[in-house]
mmCIF file of C-alpha atoms in Angstrom:
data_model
loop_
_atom_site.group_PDB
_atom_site.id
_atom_site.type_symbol
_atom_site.label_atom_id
_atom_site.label_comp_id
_atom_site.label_asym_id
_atom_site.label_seq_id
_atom_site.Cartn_x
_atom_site.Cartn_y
_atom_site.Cartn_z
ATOM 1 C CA UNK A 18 -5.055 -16.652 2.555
ATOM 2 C CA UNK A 19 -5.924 -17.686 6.218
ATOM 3 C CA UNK A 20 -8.061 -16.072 8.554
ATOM 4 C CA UNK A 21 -10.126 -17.143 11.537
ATOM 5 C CA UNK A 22 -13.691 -17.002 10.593
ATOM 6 C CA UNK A 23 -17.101 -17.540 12.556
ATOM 7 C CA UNK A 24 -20.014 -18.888 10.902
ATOM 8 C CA UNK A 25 -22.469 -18.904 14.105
ATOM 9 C CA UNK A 26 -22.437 -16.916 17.061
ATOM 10 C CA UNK A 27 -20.926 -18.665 20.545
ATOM 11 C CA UNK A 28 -17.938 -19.423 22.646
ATOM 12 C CA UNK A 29 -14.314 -19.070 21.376
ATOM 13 C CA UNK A 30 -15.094 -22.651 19.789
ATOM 14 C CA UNK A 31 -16.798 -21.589 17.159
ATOM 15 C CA UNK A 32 -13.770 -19.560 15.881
ATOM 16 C CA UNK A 33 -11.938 -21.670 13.076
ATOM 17 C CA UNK A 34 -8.640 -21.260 10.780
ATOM 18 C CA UNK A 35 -9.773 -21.638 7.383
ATOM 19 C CA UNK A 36 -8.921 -20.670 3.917
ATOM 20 C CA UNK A 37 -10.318 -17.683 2.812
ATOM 21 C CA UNK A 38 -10.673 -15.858 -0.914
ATOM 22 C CA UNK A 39 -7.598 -13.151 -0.986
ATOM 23 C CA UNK A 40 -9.699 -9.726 -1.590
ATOM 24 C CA UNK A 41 -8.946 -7.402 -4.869
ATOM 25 C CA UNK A 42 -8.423 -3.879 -3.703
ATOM 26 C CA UNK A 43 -10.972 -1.646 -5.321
ATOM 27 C CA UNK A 44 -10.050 2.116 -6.059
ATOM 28 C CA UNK A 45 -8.988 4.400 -2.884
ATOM 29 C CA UNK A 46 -8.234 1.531 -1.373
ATOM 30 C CA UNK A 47 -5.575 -1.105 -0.371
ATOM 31 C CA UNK A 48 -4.436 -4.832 0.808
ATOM 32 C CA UNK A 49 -2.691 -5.072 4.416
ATOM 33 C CA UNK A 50 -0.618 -8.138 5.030
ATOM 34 C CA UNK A 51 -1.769 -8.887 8.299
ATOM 35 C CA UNK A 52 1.282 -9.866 10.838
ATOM 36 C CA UNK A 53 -0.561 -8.926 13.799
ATOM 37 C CA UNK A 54 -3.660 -8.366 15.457
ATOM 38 C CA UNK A 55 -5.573 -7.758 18.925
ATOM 39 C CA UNK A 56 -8.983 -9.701 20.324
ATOM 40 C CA UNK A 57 -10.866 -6.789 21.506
ATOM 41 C CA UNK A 58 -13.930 -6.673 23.772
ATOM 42 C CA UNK A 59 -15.763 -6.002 21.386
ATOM 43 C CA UNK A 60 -15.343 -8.731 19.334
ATOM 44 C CA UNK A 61 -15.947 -10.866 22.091
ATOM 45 C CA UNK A 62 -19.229 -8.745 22.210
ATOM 46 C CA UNK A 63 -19.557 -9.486 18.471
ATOM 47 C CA UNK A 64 -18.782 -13.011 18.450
ATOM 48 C CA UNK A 65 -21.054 -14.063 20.958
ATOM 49 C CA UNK A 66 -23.958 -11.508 20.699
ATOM 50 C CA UNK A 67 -26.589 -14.264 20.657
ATOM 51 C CA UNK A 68 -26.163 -14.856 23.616
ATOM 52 C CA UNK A 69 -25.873 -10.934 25.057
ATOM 53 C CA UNK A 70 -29.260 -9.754 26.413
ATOM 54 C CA UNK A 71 -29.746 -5.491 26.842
ATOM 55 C CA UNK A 72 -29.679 -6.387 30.282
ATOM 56 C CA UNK A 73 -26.102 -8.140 30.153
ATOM 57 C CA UNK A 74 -24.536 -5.509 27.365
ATOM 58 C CA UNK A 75 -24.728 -3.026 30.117
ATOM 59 C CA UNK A 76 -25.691 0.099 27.666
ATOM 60 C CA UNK A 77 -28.864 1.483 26.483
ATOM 61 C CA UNK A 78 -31.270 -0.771 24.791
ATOM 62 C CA UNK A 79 -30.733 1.120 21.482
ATOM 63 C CA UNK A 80 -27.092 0.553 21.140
ATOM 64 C CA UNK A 81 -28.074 -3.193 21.764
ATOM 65 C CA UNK A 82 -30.029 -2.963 19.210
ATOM 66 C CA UNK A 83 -27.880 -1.714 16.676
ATOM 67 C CA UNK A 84 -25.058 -3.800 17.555
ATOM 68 C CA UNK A 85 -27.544 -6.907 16.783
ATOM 69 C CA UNK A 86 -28.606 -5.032 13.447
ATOM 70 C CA UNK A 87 -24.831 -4.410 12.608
ATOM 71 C CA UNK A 88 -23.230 -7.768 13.308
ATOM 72 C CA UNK A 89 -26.347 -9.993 12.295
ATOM 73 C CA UNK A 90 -29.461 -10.937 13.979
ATOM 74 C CA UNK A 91 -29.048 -15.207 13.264
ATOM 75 C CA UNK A 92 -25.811 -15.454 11.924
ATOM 76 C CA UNK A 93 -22.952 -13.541 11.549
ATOM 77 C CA UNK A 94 -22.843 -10.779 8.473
ATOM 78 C CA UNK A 95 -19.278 -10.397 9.010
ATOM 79 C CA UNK A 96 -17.206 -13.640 8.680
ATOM 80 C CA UNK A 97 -13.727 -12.366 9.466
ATOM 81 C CA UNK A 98 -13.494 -10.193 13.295
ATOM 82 C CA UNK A 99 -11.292 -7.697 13.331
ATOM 83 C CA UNK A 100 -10.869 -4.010 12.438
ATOM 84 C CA UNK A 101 -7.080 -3.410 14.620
ATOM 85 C CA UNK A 102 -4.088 -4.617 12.840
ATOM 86 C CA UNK A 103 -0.167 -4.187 11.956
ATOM 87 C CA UNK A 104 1.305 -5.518 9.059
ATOM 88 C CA UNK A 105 2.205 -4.150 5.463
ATOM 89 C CA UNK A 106 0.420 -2.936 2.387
ATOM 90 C CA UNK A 107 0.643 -5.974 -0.396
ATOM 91 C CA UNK A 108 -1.154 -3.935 -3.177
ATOM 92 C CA UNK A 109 -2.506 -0.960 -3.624
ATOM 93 C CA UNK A 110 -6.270 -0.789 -5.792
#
């Protein structure tokens, strides 16, 4: 399947179209076909958080933190951005 993936934190360059493994559903769980999705702020905050200083993310230095804990302190844990869609379910686990 194809998704746009990030493999180091930066400007909208560093997003690519590549070919991606198609997940398996596990139990209580299930497969979207993806037809449409949003670019958030916050995955602009996510994308580019190397480059986000507590002083620039405008909240507490805590939630900074976090947010660099959550989305990776070097690189990226998170590959694929995204967590708003529409589409329709493809399998069910």
């Amino acid at each position: 399947m194809k998704a746009v993936v990030y493999e180091k934190f930066g400007p909208p360059e560093v997003l690519e179209i590549k070919e991606v493994e198609k997940p398996t559903p596990k139990d209580n769980e299930i497969l979207v076909k993806v037809h449409a999705t949003p670019v958030t702020y916050g995955e602009t905050i996510a994308r580019n958080s190397k480059n986000i200083s507590p002083r620039k993310f405008n909240m507490p230095f805590l939630f900074w933190l976090i947010q660099r804990l959550d989305f990776g302190l070097r690189k990226p844990k998170k590959k694929i951005l995204g967590s708003e869609f529409a589409g329709e379910i493809e399998s069910v686990g």
